[in-house]
């Protein structure tokens, strides 16, 4: 990719400006991260990627992107710290509560007669979304026949998701979200407080969850699903990567399968818009129709 840009620059006979050099440094850093550790951020949207890389340069007490590249090529821990910064593992329980309410009202009733339900949380981060879904399925009597596949590229986030832990101070907000999502019980029934200011979710919720490392930029589909969540993940991608992931999702959805995107995302500006119908416009819930 960057070879073209170098040639272009030479043929224009221009002395490369600082912005151009910085772009080359970023591309080389991302190439190294991909070739040595397999993390592919090469098709992420450039402005936020650039901001986060500089943030990491200062955090590592370095002065240039090239120095960061030198460090991470030989230091796995440094590469993991960069992946943590670039992957933005922000999430919450019942995030966008009305979306979960609409799922409860409009989508789950249609799954009642299915012998088995498979759900994929692509980019599950630390797991709050998949635990929210398990609670919803449990309350609608569908949990036992559902398998929840939760994947992410960030190994540290996945480990936290597997353990089902999060901090106690978030529970007030999460309880409000749960109630707004139409929660039928007391939210505190689903977790226990530990001695160190954390909560651990009821292990019963984990029973039907499968956690796995999966890279949306490079890995293939691995099953067919009735429901796929890919929320707040593709907003960080450029158009090329977004198209790839939409293709992957489309190929992974069963006929009439449902896709849920994040509140700032939409199917409308993608090549797949005619392949889905809206189940709920405001909550970004779509059904595969062809
Ligand atoms: C902002 S979080 C969203 C979490 C959750 N879906 C939600 O909406 O609350 C984005 C997650 O996507 C993951 N992610 C980003 N790029 C990815 C990729 N190429 N493959 C797999 N996961 C990716 C990140 O590691 C991060 O955990």
Short mmCIF file of C-alpha atoms and ligand atoms in Angstrom, two decimals:
data_model
loop_
_atom_site.label_atom_id
_atom_site.label_comp_id
_atom_site.label_asym_id
_atom_site.label_seq_id
_atom_site.Cartn_x
_atom_site.Cartn_y
_atom_site.Cartn_z
CA UNK A 1 0.00 0.00 0.00
CA UNK A 2 2.60 2.54 1.05
CA UNK A 3 4.94 1.66 -1.85
CA UNK A 4 2.50 3.43 -4.18
CA UNK A 5 2.56 6.50 -2.03
CA UNK A 6 6.38 6.63 -1.95
CA UNK A 7 6.52 6.35 -5.75
CA UNK A 8 3.86 9.01 -6.10
CA UNK A 9 5.86 11.33 -3.88
CA UNK A 10 9.09 10.81 -5.80
CA UNK A 11 7.52 11.26 -9.20
CA UNK A 12 6.07 14.58 -8.08
CA UNK A 13 9.64 15.54 -7.22
CA UNK A 14 8.57 17.05 -3.94
CA UNK A 15 10.55 17.13 -0.75
CA UNK A 16 8.37 15.06 1.59
CA UNK A 17 6.66 17.26 4.15
CA UNK A 18 6.28 16.37 7.82
CA UNK A 19 2.72 15.15 7.42
CA UNK A 20 3.85 12.74 4.73
CA UNK A 21 6.74 11.42 6.84
CA UNK A 22 4.40 10.95 9.78
CA UNK A 23 2.03 8.96 7.58
CA UNK A 24 4.92 6.73 6.48
CA UNK A 25 5.92 6.21 10.13
CA UNK A 26 2.37 5.23 11.03
CA UNK A 27 2.10 2.82 8.11
CA UNK A 28 5.41 1.18 9.02
CA UNK A 29 4.36 0.89 12.67
CA UNK A 30 1.07 -0.77 11.71
CA UNK A 31 2.82 -3.06 9.24
CA UNK A 32 5.20 -4.17 12.00
CA UNK A 33 2.36 -4.74 14.46
CA UNK A 34 0.60 -6.88 11.86
CA UNK A 35 3.60 -8.86 10.61
CA UNK A 36 5.12 -9.61 13.98
CA UNK A 37 2.02 -10.01 16.19
CA UNK A 38 -0.91 -10.50 13.74
CA UNK A 39 -2.91 -7.43 14.88
CA UNK A 40 -4.23 -5.70 11.78
CA UNK A 41 -5.07 -2.01 12.26
CA UNK A 42 -3.97 -1.05 8.74
CA UNK A 43 -7.49 -0.21 7.60
CA UNK A 44 -8.65 1.78 10.58
CA UNK A 45 -9.87 5.35 10.09
CA UNK A 46 -6.73 7.47 10.01
CA UNK A 47 -7.47 10.55 12.17
CA UNK A 48 -8.42 8.66 15.35
CA UNK A 49 -5.67 6.09 14.76
CA UNK A 50 -3.11 8.89 14.52
CA UNK A 51 -4.38 10.52 17.72
CA UNK A 52 -4.21 7.27 19.64
CA UNK A 53 -0.74 6.38 18.38
CA UNK A 54 0.61 9.75 19.56
CA UNK A 55 -1.14 9.22 22.89
CA UNK A 56 0.75 5.93 23.21
CA UNK A 57 4.06 7.54 22.20
CA UNK A 58 3.75 9.97 25.14
CA UNK A 59 2.47 7.27 27.51
CA UNK A 60 5.59 5.23 26.75
CA UNK A 61 7.66 8.38 27.39
CA UNK A 62 9.01 8.39 23.84
CA UNK A 63 9.28 11.26 21.37
CA UNK A 64 8.47 9.73 17.97
CA UNK A 65 6.35 7.08 16.28
CA UNK A 66 9.51 5.42 14.92
CA UNK A 67 10.78 4.97 18.48
CA UNK A 68 7.49 3.32 19.39
CA UNK A 69 7.87 1.00 16.40
CA UNK A 70 11.40 0.06 17.50
CA UNK A 71 10.17 -0.73 20.98
CA UNK A 72 7.17 -2.83 20.08
CA UNK A 73 8.96 -4.96 17.48
CA UNK A 74 11.13 -6.44 20.24
CA UNK A 75 8.84 -6.09 23.25
CA UNK A 76 5.59 -8.03 23.23
CA UNK A 77 4.28 -6.20 26.30
CA UNK A 78 4.70 -2.87 24.49
CA UNK A 79 2.73 -4.25 21.55
CA UNK A 80 -0.05 -5.36 23.93
CA UNK A 81 -0.17 -1.88 25.48
CA UNK A 82 -0.54 -0.36 22.00
CA UNK A 83 -3.30 -2.84 21.08
CA UNK A 84 -5.11 -1.89 24.30
CA UNK A 85 -4.98 1.79 23.30
CA UNK A 86 -5.98 1.19 19.66
CA UNK A 87 -8.81 -1.25 20.32
CA UNK A 88 -10.89 1.10 22.55
CA UNK A 89 -12.49 -1.52 24.82
CA UNK A 90 -15.26 0.77 26.09
CA UNK A 91 -18.60 -0.87 26.82
CA UNK A 92 -21.38 -1.15 29.40
CA UNK A 93 -24.23 -3.39 30.51
CA UNK A 94 -27.44 -2.76 28.56
CA UNK A 95 -25.71 -0.02 26.58
CA UNK A 96 -28.48 1.81 24.66
CA UNK A 97 -31.19 0.26 26.86
CA UNK A 98 -34.00 0.94 24.39
CA UNK A 99 -32.26 -1.28 21.85
CA UNK A 100 -32.47 -4.19 24.30
CA UNK A 101 -36.13 -3.32 24.96
CA UNK A 102 -36.89 -3.48 21.23
CA UNK A 103 -35.05 -6.79 20.93
CA UNK A 104 -37.19 -8.12 23.77
CA UNK A 105 -40.40 -6.92 22.13
CA UNK A 106 -39.74 -7.38 18.42
CA UNK A 107 -37.05 -9.99 17.85
CA UNK A 108 -36.99 -12.54 20.67
CA UNK A 109 -40.70 -13.52 20.28
CA UNK A 110 -39.90 -14.64 16.70
CA UNK A 111 -37.16 -16.96 17.96
CA UNK A 112 -39.41 -18.82 20.39
CA UNK A 113 -40.14 -21.71 18.01
CA UNK A 114 -36.57 -22.26 16.88
CA UNK A 115 -34.97 -25.47 18.16
CA UNK A 116 -31.65 -23.72 18.70
CA UNK A 117 -30.48 -20.11 18.61
CA UNK A 118 -26.94 -18.91 17.88
CA UNK A 119 -25.89 -15.35 18.72
CA UNK A 120 -22.55 -13.73 17.79
CA UNK A 121 -21.16 -10.72 19.65
CA UNK A 122 -18.42 -9.53 17.27
CA UNK A 123 -16.14 -7.14 19.18
CA UNK A 124 -17.52 -8.09 22.61
CA UNK A 125 -14.84 -6.19 24.55
CA UNK A 126 -14.98 -7.07 28.28
CA UNK A 127 -18.27 -8.93 27.90
CA UNK A 128 -20.94 -6.59 29.28
CA UNK A 129 -22.97 -6.86 26.05
CA UNK A 130 -23.03 -10.66 26.07
CA UNK A 131 -23.97 -10.84 29.79
CA UNK A 132 -26.78 -8.34 29.09
CA UNK A 133 -28.02 -10.56 26.29
CA UNK A 134 -27.84 -13.68 28.49
CA UNK A 135 -30.03 -11.93 31.08
CA UNK A 136 -32.52 -10.89 28.40
CA UNK A 137 -32.70 -14.43 27.01
CA UNK A 138 -33.08 -15.88 30.50
CA UNK A 139 -36.01 -13.57 31.26
CA UNK A 140 -37.69 -14.42 27.95
CA UNK A 141 -37.29 -18.18 28.48
CA UNK A 142 -34.80 -18.65 25.62
CA UNK A 143 -31.47 -18.94 27.41
CA UNK A 144 -31.30 -22.74 27.60
CA UNK A 145 -31.48 -23.24 23.85
CA UNK A 146 -29.11 -20.39 22.95
CA UNK A 147 -25.36 -20.40 22.36
CA UNK A 148 -23.70 -17.02 22.72
CA UNK A 149 -20.41 -16.66 20.81
CA UNK A 150 -18.41 -13.69 22.06
CA UNK A 151 -15.30 -12.71 20.10
CA UNK A 152 -12.73 -9.94 20.16
CA UNK A 153 -9.15 -9.35 19.02
CA UNK A 154 -8.15 -7.99 22.44
CA UNK A 155 -7.00 -10.95 24.54
CA UNK A 156 -6.98 -9.01 27.84
CA UNK A 157 -10.59 -7.89 27.31
CA UNK A 158 -11.63 -11.43 26.41
CA UNK A 159 -10.08 -12.76 29.62
CA UNK A 160 -12.06 -10.27 31.69
CA UNK A 161 -15.19 -11.24 29.77
CA UNK A 162 -14.59 -14.93 30.55
CA UNK A 163 -14.25 -14.16 34.24
CA UNK A 164 -17.45 -12.10 34.22
CA UNK A 165 -16.15 -9.40 36.51
CA UNK A 166 -16.63 -5.65 36.60
CA UNK A 167 -16.36 -2.84 39.09
CA UNK A 168 -19.05 -2.29 41.73
CA UNK A 169 -19.19 1.46 41.16
CA UNK A 170 -20.74 0.91 37.73
CA UNK A 171 -23.72 -1.01 39.11
CA UNK A 172 -25.89 2.05 39.76
CA UNK A 173 -25.75 3.05 36.08
CA UNK A 174 -26.15 -0.57 34.96
CA UNK A 175 -29.21 -1.04 37.17
CA UNK A 176 -30.85 2.00 35.56
CA UNK A 177 -29.99 0.68 32.10
CA UNK A 178 -31.41 -2.75 32.98
CA UNK A 179 -34.71 -1.24 34.16
CA UNK A 180 -34.95 0.97 31.07
CA UNK A 181 -34.38 -2.15 28.95
CA UNK A 182 -37.53 -3.65 30.49
CA UNK A 183 -35.74 -5.78 33.14
CA UNK A 184 -38.19 -8.02 34.98
CA UNK A 185 -36.32 -8.72 38.23
CA UNK A 186 -33.97 -6.98 40.58
CA UNK A 187 -30.65 -6.47 38.72
CA UNK A 188 -28.71 -7.44 41.87
CA UNK A 189 -30.00 -11.01 41.47
CA UNK A 190 -27.52 -11.42 38.62
CA UNK A 191 -24.26 -10.67 40.43
CA UNK A 192 -22.38 -11.01 43.70
CA UNK A 193 -20.15 -8.38 45.27
CA UNK A 194 -16.63 -9.55 46.06
CA UNK A 195 -14.36 -8.29 48.85
CA UNK A 196 -12.26 -6.11 46.55
CA UNK A 197 -14.91 -3.70 45.26
CA UNK A 198 -15.74 -5.79 42.21
CA UNK A 199 -18.79 -7.78 41.17
CA UNK A 200 -18.86 -11.17 39.55
CA UNK A 201 -21.80 -12.14 37.37
CA UNK A 202 -23.77 -15.28 38.17
CA UNK A 203 -21.73 -18.18 36.64
CA UNK A 204 -25.04 -19.66 35.44
CA UNK A 205 -25.12 -16.88 32.79
CA UNK A 206 -21.75 -18.07 31.45
CA UNK A 207 -22.96 -21.60 30.90
CA UNK A 208 -23.89 -21.10 27.23
CA UNK A 209 -21.18 -18.61 26.30
CA UNK A 210 -18.21 -19.42 24.09
CA UNK A 211 -15.36 -16.87 24.13
CA UNK A 212 -12.83 -16.76 21.35
CA UNK A 213 -10.11 -14.68 19.78
CA UNK A 214 -11.37 -13.52 16.34
CA UNK A 215 -10.01 -10.74 14.12
CA UNK A 216 -12.62 -9.08 11.94
CA UNK A 217 -9.95 -7.72 9.56
CA UNK A 218 -8.40 -11.09 8.77
CA UNK A 219 -10.49 -14.04 10.04
CA UNK A 220 -13.34 -15.88 8.34
CA UNK A 221 -16.89 -16.67 9.33
CA UNK A 222 -17.14 -19.64 11.69
CA UNK A 223 -20.88 -20.46 11.97
CA UNK A 224 -24.38 -19.39 10.99
CA UNK A 225 -26.24 -17.11 13.39
CA UNK A 226 -29.80 -15.97 14.01
CA UNK A 227 -28.57 -12.78 15.64
CA UNK A 228 -25.32 -10.82 15.26
CA UNK A 229 -24.23 -7.83 17.33
CA UNK A 230 -21.44 -5.70 15.88
CA UNK A 231 -21.86 -2.48 17.80
CA UNK A 232 -19.40 0.38 18.06
CA UNK A 233 -16.69 -1.58 16.28
CA UNK A 234 -16.92 -0.55 12.61
CA UNK A 235 -17.04 3.19 13.46
CA UNK A 236 -13.24 2.95 13.83
CA UNK A 237 -12.75 1.33 10.40
CA UNK A 238 -12.20 2.87 6.95
CA UNK A 239 -14.61 2.06 4.09
CA UNK A 240 -12.55 -0.90 2.82
CA UNK A 241 -12.54 -2.68 6.17
CA UNK A 242 -16.17 -1.76 6.86
CA UNK A 243 -17.18 -3.39 3.55
CA UNK A 244 -15.18 -6.52 4.42
CA UNK A 245 -16.86 -6.85 7.80
CA UNK A 246 -20.34 -6.25 6.37
CA UNK A 247 -19.68 -9.06 3.88
CA UNK A 248 -18.53 -11.33 6.72
CA UNK A 249 -21.63 -10.53 8.77
CA UNK A 250 -23.95 -10.99 5.81
CA UNK A 251 -22.39 -14.38 5.02
CA UNK A 252 -22.68 -15.40 8.68
CA UNK A 253 -26.36 -14.52 9.13
CA UNK A 254 -29.02 -17.18 8.64
CA UNK A 255 -31.94 -16.28 6.32
CA UNK A 256 -34.09 -13.74 8.23
CA UNK A 257 -31.22 -13.32 10.70
CA UNK A 258 -30.99 -10.04 12.60
CA UNK A 259 -28.07 -7.60 12.74
CA UNK A 260 -27.66 -5.02 15.50
CA UNK A 261 -25.32 -2.05 14.96
CA UNK A 262 -24.26 0.73 17.34
CA UNK A 263 -26.34 3.88 17.82
CA UNK A 264 -24.08 5.95 15.52
CA UNK A 265 -23.91 3.28 12.80
CA UNK A 266 -26.24 2.43 9.95
CA UNK A 267 -26.63 -0.06 7.14
CA UNK A 268 -27.82 2.73 4.83
CA UNK A 269 -24.45 3.97 3.64
CA UNK A 270 -23.13 0.50 2.83
CA UNK A 271 -23.36 -1.72 -0.26
CA UNK A 272 -25.61 -4.04 1.78
CA UNK A 273 -28.52 -1.66 2.36
CA UNK A 274 -30.84 -3.49 -0.07
CA UNK A 275 -30.11 -6.83 1.61
CA UNK A 276 -31.74 -5.83 4.89
CA UNK A 277 -35.02 -4.37 6.10
CA UNK A 278 -35.40 -2.24 9.19
CA UNK A 279 -36.75 -3.92 12.29
CA UNK A 280 -36.24 -0.71 14.24
CA UNK A 281 -34.72 2.37 12.64
CA UNK A 282 -33.82 4.25 15.85
CA UNK A 283 -32.21 1.26 17.53
CA UNK A 284 -30.25 0.12 14.44
CA UNK A 285 -31.82 -3.32 14.24
CA UNK A 286 -31.95 -4.88 10.75
CA UNK A 287 -33.18 -8.15 9.24
CA UNK A 288 -31.46 -9.93 6.36
CA UNK A 289 -34.04 -10.30 3.59
CA UNK A 290 -32.13 -11.50 0.55
C1 LIG B 1 -15.93 0.13 21.64
S1 LIG B 1 -15.79 -1.60 21.92
C2 LIG B 1 -17.47 -2.11 21.67
C3 LIG B 1 -17.92 -3.18 22.64
C4 LIG B 1 -19.38 -3.58 22.53
N1 LIG B 1 -19.68 -4.14 21.23
C5 LIG B 1 -20.27 -2.40 22.81
O1 LIG B 1 -20.83 -1.81 21.88
O2 LIG B 1 -20.40 -2.03 23.98
C6 LIG B 1 -14.97 -2.14 20.42
C7 LIG B 1 -14.40 -3.52 20.52
O3 LIG B 1 -14.12 -3.99 19.22
C8 LIG B 1 -12.91 -4.71 19.25
N2 LIG B 1 -12.31 -4.69 17.92
C9 LIG B 1 -11.84 -3.62 17.24
N3 LIG B 1 -11.34 -4.01 16.06
C10 LIG B 1 -11.51 -5.35 15.98
C11 LIG B 1 -11.19 -6.33 15.00
N4 LIG B 1 -10.60 -5.98 13.85
N5 LIG B 1 -11.48 -7.61 15.25
C12 LIG B 1 -12.08 -7.96 16.40
N6 LIG B 1 -12.40 -7.10 17.38
C13 LIG B 1 -12.12 -5.80 17.16
C14 LIG B 1 -12.07 -3.97 20.26
O4 LIG B 1 -11.03 -4.78 20.77
C15 LIG B 1 -13.09 -3.56 21.31
O5 LIG B 1 -13.17 -4.49 22.35
#
